[in-house]
XYZ file of C-alpha atoms in Angstrom:
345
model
C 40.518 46.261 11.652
C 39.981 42.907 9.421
C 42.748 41.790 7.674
C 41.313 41.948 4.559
C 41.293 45.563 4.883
C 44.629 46.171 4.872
C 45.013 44.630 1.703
C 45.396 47.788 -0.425
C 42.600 47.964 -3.127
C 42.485 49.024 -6.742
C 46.028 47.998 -7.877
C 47.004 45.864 -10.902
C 49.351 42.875 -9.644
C 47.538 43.267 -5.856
C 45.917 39.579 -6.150
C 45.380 37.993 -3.057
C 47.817 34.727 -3.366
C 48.103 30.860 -2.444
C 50.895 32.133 0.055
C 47.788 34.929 1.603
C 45.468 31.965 1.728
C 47.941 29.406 3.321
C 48.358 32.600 5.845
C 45.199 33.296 6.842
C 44.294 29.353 7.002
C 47.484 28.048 8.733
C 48.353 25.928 6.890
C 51.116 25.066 4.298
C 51.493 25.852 0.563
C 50.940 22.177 -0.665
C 47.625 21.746 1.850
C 46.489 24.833 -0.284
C 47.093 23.796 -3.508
C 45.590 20.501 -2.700
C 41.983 21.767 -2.090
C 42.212 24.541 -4.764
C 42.762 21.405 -7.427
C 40.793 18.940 -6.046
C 43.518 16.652 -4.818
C 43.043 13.969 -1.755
C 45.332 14.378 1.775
C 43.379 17.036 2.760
C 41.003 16.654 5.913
C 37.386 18.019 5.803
C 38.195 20.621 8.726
C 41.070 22.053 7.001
C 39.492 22.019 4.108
C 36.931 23.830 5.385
C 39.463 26.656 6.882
C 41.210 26.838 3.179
C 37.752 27.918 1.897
C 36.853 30.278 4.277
C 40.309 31.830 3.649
C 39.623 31.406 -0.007
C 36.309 33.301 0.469
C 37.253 35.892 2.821
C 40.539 36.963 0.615
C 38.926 36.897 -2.793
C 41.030 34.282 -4.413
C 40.856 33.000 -7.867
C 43.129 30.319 -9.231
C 45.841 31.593 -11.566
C 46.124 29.192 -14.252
C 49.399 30.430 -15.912
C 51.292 27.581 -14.291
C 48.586 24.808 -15.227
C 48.839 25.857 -18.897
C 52.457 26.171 -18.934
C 52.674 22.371 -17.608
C 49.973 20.875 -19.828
C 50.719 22.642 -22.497
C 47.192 24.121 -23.424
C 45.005 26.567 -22.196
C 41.168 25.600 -22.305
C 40.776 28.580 -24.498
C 40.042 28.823 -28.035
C 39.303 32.354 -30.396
C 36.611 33.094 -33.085
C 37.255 35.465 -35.859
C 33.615 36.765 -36.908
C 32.712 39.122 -39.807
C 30.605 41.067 -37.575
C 29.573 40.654 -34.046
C 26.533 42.748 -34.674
C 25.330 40.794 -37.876
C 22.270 38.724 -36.530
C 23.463 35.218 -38.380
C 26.698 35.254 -36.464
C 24.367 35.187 -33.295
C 23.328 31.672 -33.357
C 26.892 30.594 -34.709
C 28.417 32.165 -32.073
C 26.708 30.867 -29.307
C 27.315 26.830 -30.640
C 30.497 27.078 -31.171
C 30.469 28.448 -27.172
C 28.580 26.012 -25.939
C 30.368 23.139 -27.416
C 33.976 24.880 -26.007
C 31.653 24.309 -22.886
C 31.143 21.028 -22.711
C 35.057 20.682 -23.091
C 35.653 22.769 -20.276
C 37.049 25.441 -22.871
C 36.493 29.231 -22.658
C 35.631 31.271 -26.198
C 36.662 34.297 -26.787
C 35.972 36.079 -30.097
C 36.402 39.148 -31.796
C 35.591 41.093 -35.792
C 37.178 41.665 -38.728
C 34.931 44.135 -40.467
C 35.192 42.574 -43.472
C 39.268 43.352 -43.374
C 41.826 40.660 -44.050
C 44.476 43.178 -42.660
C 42.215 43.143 -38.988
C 41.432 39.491 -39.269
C 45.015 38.402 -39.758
C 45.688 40.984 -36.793
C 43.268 39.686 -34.390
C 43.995 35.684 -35.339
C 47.573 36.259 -34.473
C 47.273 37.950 -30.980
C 44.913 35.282 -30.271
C 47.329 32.608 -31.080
C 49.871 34.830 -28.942
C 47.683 34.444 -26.202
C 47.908 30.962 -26.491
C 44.428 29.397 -27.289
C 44.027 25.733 -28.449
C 42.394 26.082 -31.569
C 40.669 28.828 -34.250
C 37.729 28.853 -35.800
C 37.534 31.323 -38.406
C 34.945 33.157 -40.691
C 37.631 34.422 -43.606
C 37.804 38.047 -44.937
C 40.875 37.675 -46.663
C 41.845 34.888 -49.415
C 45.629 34.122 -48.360
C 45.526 32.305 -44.632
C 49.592 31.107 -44.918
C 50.030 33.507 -42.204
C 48.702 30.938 -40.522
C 50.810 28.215 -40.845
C 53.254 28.746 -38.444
C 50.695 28.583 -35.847
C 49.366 25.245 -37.438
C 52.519 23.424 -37.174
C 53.060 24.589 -33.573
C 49.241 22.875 -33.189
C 46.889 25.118 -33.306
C 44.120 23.719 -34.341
C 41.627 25.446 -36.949
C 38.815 25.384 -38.894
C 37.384 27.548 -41.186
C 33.628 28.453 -41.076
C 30.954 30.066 -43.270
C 33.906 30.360 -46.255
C 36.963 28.443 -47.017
C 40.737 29.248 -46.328
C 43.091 30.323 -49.139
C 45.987 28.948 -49.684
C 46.323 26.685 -47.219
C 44.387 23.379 -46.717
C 42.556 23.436 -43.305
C 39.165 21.931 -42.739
C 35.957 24.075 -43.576
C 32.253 24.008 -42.886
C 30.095 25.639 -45.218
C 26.514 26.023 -46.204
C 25.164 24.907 -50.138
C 25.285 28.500 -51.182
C 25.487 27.147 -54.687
C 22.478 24.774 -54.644
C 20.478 27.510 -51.893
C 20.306 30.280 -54.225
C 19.625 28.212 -57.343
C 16.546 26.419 -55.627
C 14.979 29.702 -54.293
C 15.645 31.391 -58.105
C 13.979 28.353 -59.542
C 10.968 29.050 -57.014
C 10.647 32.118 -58.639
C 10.715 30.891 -62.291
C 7.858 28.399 -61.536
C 5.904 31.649 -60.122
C 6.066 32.670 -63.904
C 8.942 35.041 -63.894
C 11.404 35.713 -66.282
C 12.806 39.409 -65.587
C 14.383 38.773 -62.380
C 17.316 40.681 -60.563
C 20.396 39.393 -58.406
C 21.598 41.862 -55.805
C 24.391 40.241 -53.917
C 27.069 41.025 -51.697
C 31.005 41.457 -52.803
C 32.235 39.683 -55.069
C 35.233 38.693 -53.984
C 33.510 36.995 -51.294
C 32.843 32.900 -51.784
C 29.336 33.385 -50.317
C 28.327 36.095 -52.562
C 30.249 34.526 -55.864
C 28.374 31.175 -54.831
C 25.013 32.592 -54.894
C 25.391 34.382 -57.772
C 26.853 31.434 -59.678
C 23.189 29.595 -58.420
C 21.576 32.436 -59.816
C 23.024 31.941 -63.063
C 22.230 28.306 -63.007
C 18.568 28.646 -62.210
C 18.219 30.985 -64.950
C 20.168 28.842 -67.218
C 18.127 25.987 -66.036
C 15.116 27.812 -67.583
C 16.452 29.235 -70.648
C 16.160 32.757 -69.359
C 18.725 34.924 -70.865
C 20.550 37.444 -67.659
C 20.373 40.698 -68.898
C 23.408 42.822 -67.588
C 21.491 45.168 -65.657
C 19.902 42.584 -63.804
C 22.323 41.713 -61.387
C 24.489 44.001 -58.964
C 27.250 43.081 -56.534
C 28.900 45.369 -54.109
C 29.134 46.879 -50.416
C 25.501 45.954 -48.591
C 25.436 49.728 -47.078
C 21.343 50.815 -47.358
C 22.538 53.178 -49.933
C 23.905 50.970 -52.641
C 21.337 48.565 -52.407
C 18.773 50.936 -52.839
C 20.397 52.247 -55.592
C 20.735 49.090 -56.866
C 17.061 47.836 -56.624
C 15.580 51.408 -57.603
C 17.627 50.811 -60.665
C 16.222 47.359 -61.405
C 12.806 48.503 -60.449
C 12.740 51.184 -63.112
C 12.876 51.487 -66.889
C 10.052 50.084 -69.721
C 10.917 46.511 -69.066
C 11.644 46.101 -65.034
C 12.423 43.007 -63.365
C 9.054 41.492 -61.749
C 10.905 39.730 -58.931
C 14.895 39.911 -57.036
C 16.488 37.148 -55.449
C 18.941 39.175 -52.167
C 21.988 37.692 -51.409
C 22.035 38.255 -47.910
C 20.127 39.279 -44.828
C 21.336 42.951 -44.714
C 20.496 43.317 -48.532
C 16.688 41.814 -47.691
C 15.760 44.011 -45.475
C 16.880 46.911 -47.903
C 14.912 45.370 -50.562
C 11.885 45.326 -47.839
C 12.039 49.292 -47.978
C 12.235 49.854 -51.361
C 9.518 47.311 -52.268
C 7.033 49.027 -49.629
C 7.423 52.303 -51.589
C 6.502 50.799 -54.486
C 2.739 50.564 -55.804
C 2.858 47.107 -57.687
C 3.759 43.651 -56.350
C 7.615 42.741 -56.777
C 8.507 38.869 -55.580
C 11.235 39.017 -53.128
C 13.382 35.566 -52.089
C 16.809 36.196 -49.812
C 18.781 34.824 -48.848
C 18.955 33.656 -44.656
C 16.418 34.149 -42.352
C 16.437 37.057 -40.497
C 14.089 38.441 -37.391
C 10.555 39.323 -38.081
C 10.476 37.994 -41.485
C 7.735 36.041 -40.835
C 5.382 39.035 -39.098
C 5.459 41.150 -42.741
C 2.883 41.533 -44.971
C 3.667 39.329 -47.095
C 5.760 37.164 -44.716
C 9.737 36.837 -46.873
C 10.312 34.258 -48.403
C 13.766 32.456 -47.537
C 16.412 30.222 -48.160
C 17.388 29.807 -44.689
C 20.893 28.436 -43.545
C 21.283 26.427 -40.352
C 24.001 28.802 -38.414
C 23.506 27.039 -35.373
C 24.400 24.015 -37.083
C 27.468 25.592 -38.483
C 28.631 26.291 -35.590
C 28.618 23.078 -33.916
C 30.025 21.626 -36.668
C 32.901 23.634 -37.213
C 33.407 24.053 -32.956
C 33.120 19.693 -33.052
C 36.154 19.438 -35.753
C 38.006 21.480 -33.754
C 37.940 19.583 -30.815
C 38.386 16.539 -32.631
C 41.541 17.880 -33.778
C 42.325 18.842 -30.591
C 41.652 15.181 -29.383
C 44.510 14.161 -31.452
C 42.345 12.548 -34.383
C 45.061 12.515 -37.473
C 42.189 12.955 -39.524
C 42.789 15.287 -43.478
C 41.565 18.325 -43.608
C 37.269 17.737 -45.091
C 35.437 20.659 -46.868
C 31.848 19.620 -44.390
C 28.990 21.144 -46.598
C 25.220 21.752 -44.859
C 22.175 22.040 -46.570
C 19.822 25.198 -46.936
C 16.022 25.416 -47.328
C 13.531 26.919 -48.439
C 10.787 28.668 -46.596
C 8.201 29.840 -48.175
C 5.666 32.749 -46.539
C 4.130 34.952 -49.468
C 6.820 37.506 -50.847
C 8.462 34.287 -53.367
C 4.768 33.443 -54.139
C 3.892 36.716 -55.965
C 3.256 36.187 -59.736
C 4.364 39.335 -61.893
C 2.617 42.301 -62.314
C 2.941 41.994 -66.435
């Protein structure tokens, strides 16, 4: 019988170890560990018999005692809103592929929207020892966090800043974003036009709606109070929300969304409808461009925040004694047909 089958299989703690390897190969501990890190000493023919022991047992590397000698462990977390939201994609994935080129691993995780869950899962991945954070805030009070700080975890905020503590923070001009693709819509010729947004205890959502205001203020259009709505982005409030807009003797002729989720609700209600309403949201989002009319956006750059915030991380991890910067990225405006529609009246 080979020996590797009478290695019992499907136990926890059955690994095959550096001791199995230096076994099987005949050689010592040390020769082992030399050709498992890379080290010179080693000659090519017993090098050769380490790997074939290496292959035939299964071994992987465990790099508990590497970690606990240089002090850090290639490894650093993401807190996300929502894994399944499409603009964390892109985000995501930079932020991975710079750990990458560091020779980091990512591993990530959501809050749903819940500072109770974020401040949950940021902690047990500090407990698990990764190098750095980067973290899209549900909750406004981050000194939880400090502890970890001063013990040098490194962190940056993404997306939203931290509260009340002063760590660096990549964002996108929310502000100027939805004030620029309001404005677009004045110039169409409309005055009536409605604000559905997301919470507002969130910065992104209180951003866009302050640019909202400004745009209108900017053109001396008085905000009625039934023109703008901020709450949960579940289908059914949003509807409820537009259909409300939508309705009465003097409805508004165009709505500015404040997010992706709330567009595509918008989308629905519109296509029910039997007169042309503008529509501007805020972020791109998939097949925007293949409706009929195309949406017009104010697209953020998530890739690019990303990068950004993933790069100031492992600057800080470099050891630059830099202050904490508030990094803010411009948005634009894409125009396809829905922002382009004059009013009905």
């Amino acid at each position: 019988m080979p020996e590797t089958a009478r290695r019992p299989a499907g136990r926890y703690g059955n690994r095959p170890t550096m001791k199995d390897v230096a076994s099987r190969a005949g050689v010592g501990l040390k020769t082992v560990s030399r050709v498992v890190n890379g080290e010179p000493g080693v000659t090519a023919d017993t090098e050769r018999r380490v790997q074939e022991a290496i292959e035939a047992l299964g071994f992987r590397r465990n790099d508990s005692a590497r970690v606990l000698r240089k002090g850090r462990t290639a490894s650093i977390g993401l807190v996300l809103e929502d894994l399944a939201d499409p603009f964390y994609g892109p985000l995501s994935r930079a932020v991975e592929e710079v750990a990458r080129t560091h020779g980091a691993l990512l591993f990530n995780g959501s809050s749903a929207e819940d500072p109770g869950r974020e401040q949950e899962l940021a902690l047990a991945l500090c407990a698990r020892r990764v190098d750095g954070l980067v973290i899209i805030p549900a909750g406004d009070d981050h000194r939880y966090l400090e502890p970890e700080i001063r013990a040098g975890v490194a962190t940056v905020f993404v997306d939203r800043p931290a509260g009340g503590i002063d760590a660096d923070v990549v964002l996108s001009d929310n502000h100027g974003g939805a004030r620029a693709g309001v404005a677009h819509l004045v110039v169409q010729g409309h005055r009536r036009i409605g604000f559905i947004g997301d919470m507002p205890g969130i910065h992104t959502a209180a951003e866009r709606l302050r640019g909202y205001r400004s745009a209108m203020e900017d053109a001396g259009i008085p905000v009625a109070p039934t023109w703008t709505s901020l709450g949960v982005t579940d289908p059914e409030r949003v509807r409820r929300a537009a259909e409300e807009m939508l309705s009465g003797p003097e409805p508004v002729t165009a709505i500015f969304a404040g997010n992706n989720r709330v567009t595509v609700t918008v989308v629905r209600v519109l296509a029910e409808l039997d007169r042309p309403v503008a529509l501007v949201g805020f972020d791109d989002f998939e097949l925007a461009d293949l409706l009929r009319p195309g949406i017009t956006v104010v697209a953020q750059d998530a890739g690019r925040l990303g990068r950004t915030a993933a790069d100031r991380l492992f600057r800080q991890l470099d050891g630059a004694l830099v202050a904490p910067e508030r990094i803010e990225l411009p948005t634009r405006l894409i125009t396809r047909g829905s922002g382009e529609l004059p009013p009905a009246d």
